[in-house]
Every structure is written in C-alpha cells, then in structure tokens.
C-alpha cells in the first residue's frame, strides 16, 4: 500500500474516493431514515437499500459499456447525473412522495455501477502494471 500511496495520482484518487464514500453512505442512510419517517414503515426503509442494490445485477453490462468510453468522462457524467437526481428530492414532502426517494435511489445505484466500473478501469491507468 505504501508503494501505491507514493504515486501522487493514486494518492489523490484514493483520498477523493474515500471522502466520496463517506458522503455516499451517509446519504443512503439518510434516505432510508427519511423513507421510514415519512411512512412509519421499516419495510419502506429497507426498500431504499434494496433499490440501491438492485441495479448492481446489471453491473457486468455497465462494465462492458464503460470499457468502450473514456473513463474520466464516464465518472464526471455519472457523478453529475447523480447530483442532478438528488435535486429532485427537494420535491419530497409527504408519504405520497416516497416513490421519488425510491426512483432516485435506483438511479443512484445504476449510476454507481457505471462509476465503479470506470473507477476500477481508471486504476489500471494510474498504477503501473506490476502494482495491480
């Protein structure tokens, strides 16, 4: 790990990704708590986590697509799309709007499969072959 952290680009990339993960998981927990608060249902909170995980079934397909595209651009577009999707949560006000939390979470999970594929592929560019 010290050899990896000795590479400036790898250090910046891993630091940024680590900070991003803290934010991602905090956001997912908040969405689950929000769904429970709106509906008074534990199942509604659980459905948020299912909605996040379900798109991972299609991650092999996203990997195939990402391999044909510029990795940094894929990551930039995915993170931008995730941020825009989060803005739609401003319209959630009562239990009738909880479907929007689910829709955004499914989209977030799907976008995450693209970002994860691009992130993995980008590491092959940042690190020398013998460190992979």
PDB file of C-alpha atoms in Angstrom:
ATOM      1  CA  UNK A   1       0.000   0.000   0.000  1.00  0.00           C
ATOM      2  CA  UNK A   2       2.896   2.358   0.695  1.00  0.00           C
ATOM      3  CA  UNK A   3       4.093   1.935  -2.872  1.00  0.00           C
ATOM      4  CA  UNK A   4       0.643   2.836  -4.166  1.00  0.00           C
ATOM      5  CA  UNK A   5       0.421   5.889  -1.911  1.00  0.00           C
ATOM      6  CA  UNK A   6       3.838   7.013  -3.116  1.00  0.00           C
ATOM      7  CA  UNK A   7       2.254   7.710  -6.508  1.00  0.00           C
ATOM      8  CA  UNK A   8       0.734  11.203  -6.425  1.00  0.00           C
ATOM      9  CA  UNK A   9      -2.194  10.497  -8.778  1.00  0.00           C
ATOM     10  CA  UNK A  10      -3.115   7.326  -6.892  1.00  0.00           C
ATOM     11  CA  UNK A  11      -2.967   9.177  -3.580  1.00  0.00           C
ATOM     12  CA  UNK A  12      -5.269  11.946  -4.829  1.00  0.00           C
ATOM     13  CA  UNK A  13      -7.641   9.449  -6.427  1.00  0.00           C
ATOM     14  CA  UNK A  14      -7.888   7.231  -3.333  1.00  0.00           C
ATOM     15  CA  UNK A  15      -8.320  10.194  -0.987  1.00  0.00           C
ATOM     16  CA  UNK A  16     -11.100  11.645  -3.138  1.00  0.00           C
ATOM     17  CA  UNK A  17     -12.827   8.285  -3.436  1.00  0.00           C
ATOM     18  CA  UNK A  18     -12.632   7.693   0.329  1.00  0.00           C
ATOM     19  CA  UNK A  19     -14.192  11.078   1.105  1.00  0.00           C
ATOM     20  CA  UNK A  20     -16.842  10.421  -1.538  1.00  0.00           C
ATOM     21  CA  UNK A  21     -17.718   7.076   0.052  1.00  0.00           C
ATOM     22  CA  UNK A  22     -18.378   8.710   3.418  1.00  0.00           C
ATOM     23  CA  UNK A  23     -20.801  11.087   1.720  1.00  0.00           C
ATOM     24  CA  UNK A  24     -22.449   8.334  -0.320  1.00  0.00           C
ATOM     25  CA  UNK A  25     -23.148   6.111   2.663  1.00  0.00           C
ATOM     26  CA  UNK A  26     -24.341   8.987   4.819  1.00  0.00           C
ATOM     27  CA  UNK A  27     -26.753   9.946   2.041  1.00  0.00           C
ATOM     28  CA  UNK A  28     -28.073   6.383   1.686  1.00  0.00           C
ATOM     29  CA  UNK A  29     -28.645   6.080   5.429  1.00  0.00           C
ATOM     30  CA  UNK A  30     -30.444   9.434   5.445  1.00  0.00           C
ATOM     31  CA  UNK A  31     -32.689   8.318   2.566  1.00  0.00           C
ATOM     32  CA  UNK A  32     -33.601   5.149   4.474  1.00  0.00           C
ATOM     33  CA  UNK A  33     -34.371   7.097   7.635  1.00  0.00           C
ATOM     34  CA  UNK A  34     -36.339   9.650   5.610  1.00  0.00           C
ATOM     35  CA  UNK A  35     -38.457   6.922   3.990  1.00  0.00           C
ATOM     36  CA  UNK A  36     -39.162   5.430   7.426  1.00  0.00           C
ATOM     37  CA  UNK A  37     -40.006   8.844   8.841  1.00  0.00           C
ATOM     38  CA  UNK A  38     -42.437   9.574   6.008  1.00  0.00           C
ATOM     39  CA  UNK A  39     -44.178   6.193   6.084  1.00  0.00           C
ATOM     40  CA  UNK A  40     -43.630   4.884   9.637  1.00  0.00           C
ATOM     41  CA  UNK A  41     -42.586   1.623   7.969  1.00  0.00           C
ATOM     42  CA  UNK A  42     -39.375  -0.326   8.450  1.00  0.00           C
ATOM     43  CA  UNK A  43     -40.075  -2.040   5.136  1.00  0.00           C
ATOM     44  CA  UNK A  44     -40.034   1.343   3.398  1.00  0.00           C
ATOM     45  CA  UNK A  45     -36.562   1.980   4.799  1.00  0.00           C
ATOM     46  CA  UNK A  46     -35.424  -1.489   3.733  1.00  0.00           C
ATOM     47  CA  UNK A  47     -36.746  -0.881   0.253  1.00  0.00           C
ATOM     48  CA  UNK A  48     -34.369   2.079  -0.076  1.00  0.00           C
ATOM     49  CA  UNK A  49     -31.409  -0.250   0.444  1.00  0.00           C
ATOM     50  CA  UNK A  50     -32.884  -2.798  -1.964  1.00  0.00           C
ATOM     51  CA  UNK A  51     -33.392  -0.032  -4.548  1.00  0.00           C
ATOM     52  CA  UNK A  52     -29.726   0.871  -4.207  1.00  0.00           C
ATOM     53  CA  UNK A  53     -28.509  -2.714  -4.573  1.00  0.00           C
ATOM     54  CA  UNK A  54     -30.847  -3.991  -7.314  1.00  0.00           C
ATOM     55  CA  UNK A  55     -29.101  -2.209 -10.213  1.00  0.00           C
ATOM     56  CA  UNK A  56     -25.855  -3.993  -9.342  1.00  0.00           C
ATOM     57  CA  UNK A  57     -27.316  -7.045 -11.093  1.00  0.00           C
ATOM     58  CA  UNK A  58     -26.611  -5.189 -14.331  1.00  0.00           C
ATOM     59  CA  UNK A  59     -23.068  -4.126 -13.438  1.00  0.00           C
ATOM     60  CA  UNK A  60     -21.457  -6.559 -15.924  1.00  0.00           C
ATOM     61  CA  UNK A  61     -23.337  -4.748 -18.687  1.00  0.00           C
ATOM     62  CA  UNK A  62     -22.267  -1.349 -17.410  1.00  0.00           C
ATOM     63  CA  UNK A  63     -18.688  -2.626 -17.332  1.00  0.00           C
ATOM     64  CA  UNK A  64     -18.898  -3.605 -20.987  1.00  0.00           C
ATOM     65  CA  UNK A  65     -20.172  -0.160 -21.898  1.00  0.00           C
ATOM     66  CA  UNK A  66     -17.637   1.697 -19.757  1.00  0.00           C
ATOM     67  CA  UNK A  67     -14.785  -0.219 -21.395  1.00  0.00           C
ATOM     68  CA  UNK A  68     -15.736   1.445 -24.682  1.00  0.00           C
ATOM     69  CA  UNK A  69     -15.862   5.002 -23.300  1.00  0.00           C
ATOM     70  CA  UNK A  70     -13.353   7.455 -21.794  1.00  0.00           C
ATOM     71  CA  UNK A  71     -13.211   6.555 -18.101  1.00  0.00           C
ATOM     72  CA  UNK A  72     -12.793  10.049 -16.666  1.00  0.00           C
ATOM     73  CA  UNK A  73     -15.669  11.348 -18.744  1.00  0.00           C
ATOM     74  CA  UNK A  74     -17.882   8.467 -17.568  1.00  0.00           C
ATOM     75  CA  UNK A  75     -17.073   9.285 -13.951  1.00  0.00           C
ATOM     76  CA  UNK A  76     -17.676  13.005 -14.462  1.00  0.00           C
ATOM     77  CA  UNK A  77     -21.026  12.450 -16.172  1.00  0.00           C
ATOM     78  CA  UNK A  78     -22.148   9.825 -13.675  1.00  0.00           C
ATOM     79  CA  UNK A  79     -21.380  11.945 -10.645  1.00  0.00           C
ATOM     80  CA  UNK A  80     -23.027  14.969 -12.284  1.00  0.00           C
ATOM     81  CA  UNK A  81     -26.142  12.930 -13.096  1.00  0.00           C
ATOM     82  CA  UNK A  82     -26.274  11.637  -9.520  1.00  0.00           C
ATOM     83  CA  UNK A  83     -26.104  15.199  -8.193  1.00  0.00           C
ATOM     84  CA  UNK A  84     -28.907  16.336 -10.503  1.00  0.00           C
ATOM     85  CA  UNK A  85     -31.042  13.370  -9.471  1.00  0.00           C
ATOM     86  CA  UNK A  86     -30.565  14.342  -5.833  1.00  0.00           C
ATOM     87  CA  UNK A  87     -32.050  17.762  -6.575  1.00  0.00           C
ATOM     88  CA  UNK A  88     -35.367  16.110  -7.402  1.00  0.00           C
ATOM     89  CA  UNK A  89     -35.593  15.067  -3.745  1.00  0.00           C
ATOM     90  CA  UNK A  90     -36.468  18.682  -2.974  1.00  0.00           C
ATOM     91  CA  UNK A  91     -39.979  17.749  -4.133  1.00  0.00           C
ATOM     92  CA  UNK A  92     -40.479  15.080  -1.450  1.00  0.00           C
ATOM     93  CA  UNK A  93     -42.828  16.449   1.201  1.00  0.00           C
ATOM     94  CA  UNK A  94     -45.093  13.652   2.444  1.00  0.00           C
ATOM     95  CA  UNK A  95     -45.651   9.888   2.335  1.00  0.00           C
ATOM     96  CA  UNK A  96     -47.171  10.112  -1.151  1.00  0.00           C
ATOM     97  CA  UNK A  97     -43.815  11.300  -2.473  1.00  0.00           C
ATOM     98  CA  UNK A  98     -41.764   8.387  -1.111  1.00  0.00           C
ATOM     99  CA  UNK A  99     -41.768   6.815  -4.584  1.00  0.00           C
ATOM    100  CA  UNK A 100     -39.415   9.621  -5.640  1.00  0.00           C
ATOM    101  CA  UNK A 101     -36.914   8.535  -2.991  1.00  0.00           C
ATOM    102  CA  UNK A 102     -37.040   5.017  -4.445  1.00  0.00           C
ATOM    103  CA  UNK A 103     -36.681   6.241  -8.026  1.00  0.00           C
ATOM    104  CA  UNK A 104     -33.695   8.432  -7.181  1.00  0.00           C
ATOM    105  CA  UNK A 105     -32.105   5.588  -5.215  1.00  0.00           C
ATOM    106  CA  UNK A 106     -32.497   3.149  -8.132  1.00  0.00           C
ATOM    107  CA  UNK A 107     -30.968   5.740 -10.459  1.00  0.00           C
ATOM    108  CA  UNK A 108     -28.178   6.380  -7.955  1.00  0.00           C
ATOM    109  CA  UNK A 109     -27.457   2.650  -7.745  1.00  0.00           C
ATOM    110  CA  UNK A 110     -27.438   2.295 -11.528  1.00  0.00           C
ATOM    111  CA  UNK A 111     -25.143   5.283 -11.957  1.00  0.00           C
ATOM    112  CA  UNK A 112     -22.938   3.824  -9.257  1.00  0.00           C
ATOM    113  CA  UNK A 113     -22.373   0.678 -11.314  1.00  0.00           C
ATOM    114  CA  UNK A 114     -21.041   2.827 -14.155  1.00  0.00           C
ATOM    115  CA  UNK A 115     -18.862   4.854 -11.788  1.00  0.00           C
ATOM    116  CA  UNK A 116     -17.484   1.709 -10.130  1.00  0.00           C
ATOM    117  CA  UNK A 117     -16.585   0.186 -13.486  1.00  0.00           C
ATOM    118  CA  UNK A 118     -14.881   3.395 -14.594  1.00  0.00           C
ATOM    119  CA  UNK A 119     -13.079   3.727 -11.265  1.00  0.00           C
ATOM    120  CA  UNK A 120     -11.713   0.181 -11.494  1.00  0.00           C
ATOM    121  CA  UNK A 121     -10.580   0.715 -15.060  1.00  0.00           C
ATOM    122  CA  UNK A 122      -9.031   4.073 -14.188  1.00  0.00           C
ATOM    123  CA  UNK A 123      -6.798   2.418 -11.601  1.00  0.00           C
ATOM    124  CA  UNK A 124      -5.153   0.479 -14.439  1.00  0.00           C
ATOM    125  CA  UNK A 125      -4.170   3.831 -15.958  1.00  0.00           C
ATOM    126  CA  UNK A 126      -2.965   5.405 -12.708  1.00  0.00           C
ATOM    127  CA  UNK A 127      -0.897   2.496 -11.403  1.00  0.00           C
ATOM    128  CA  UNK A 128       1.927   0.665 -13.141  1.00  0.00           C
ATOM    129  CA  UNK A 129       1.060  -2.867 -14.244  1.00  0.00           C
ATOM    130  CA  UNK A 130       3.254  -4.530 -11.582  1.00  0.00           C
ATOM    131  CA  UNK A 131       1.252  -2.805  -8.809  1.00  0.00           C
ATOM    132  CA  UNK A 132      -2.155  -4.033  -9.959  1.00  0.00           C
TER     133      UNK A 132
END
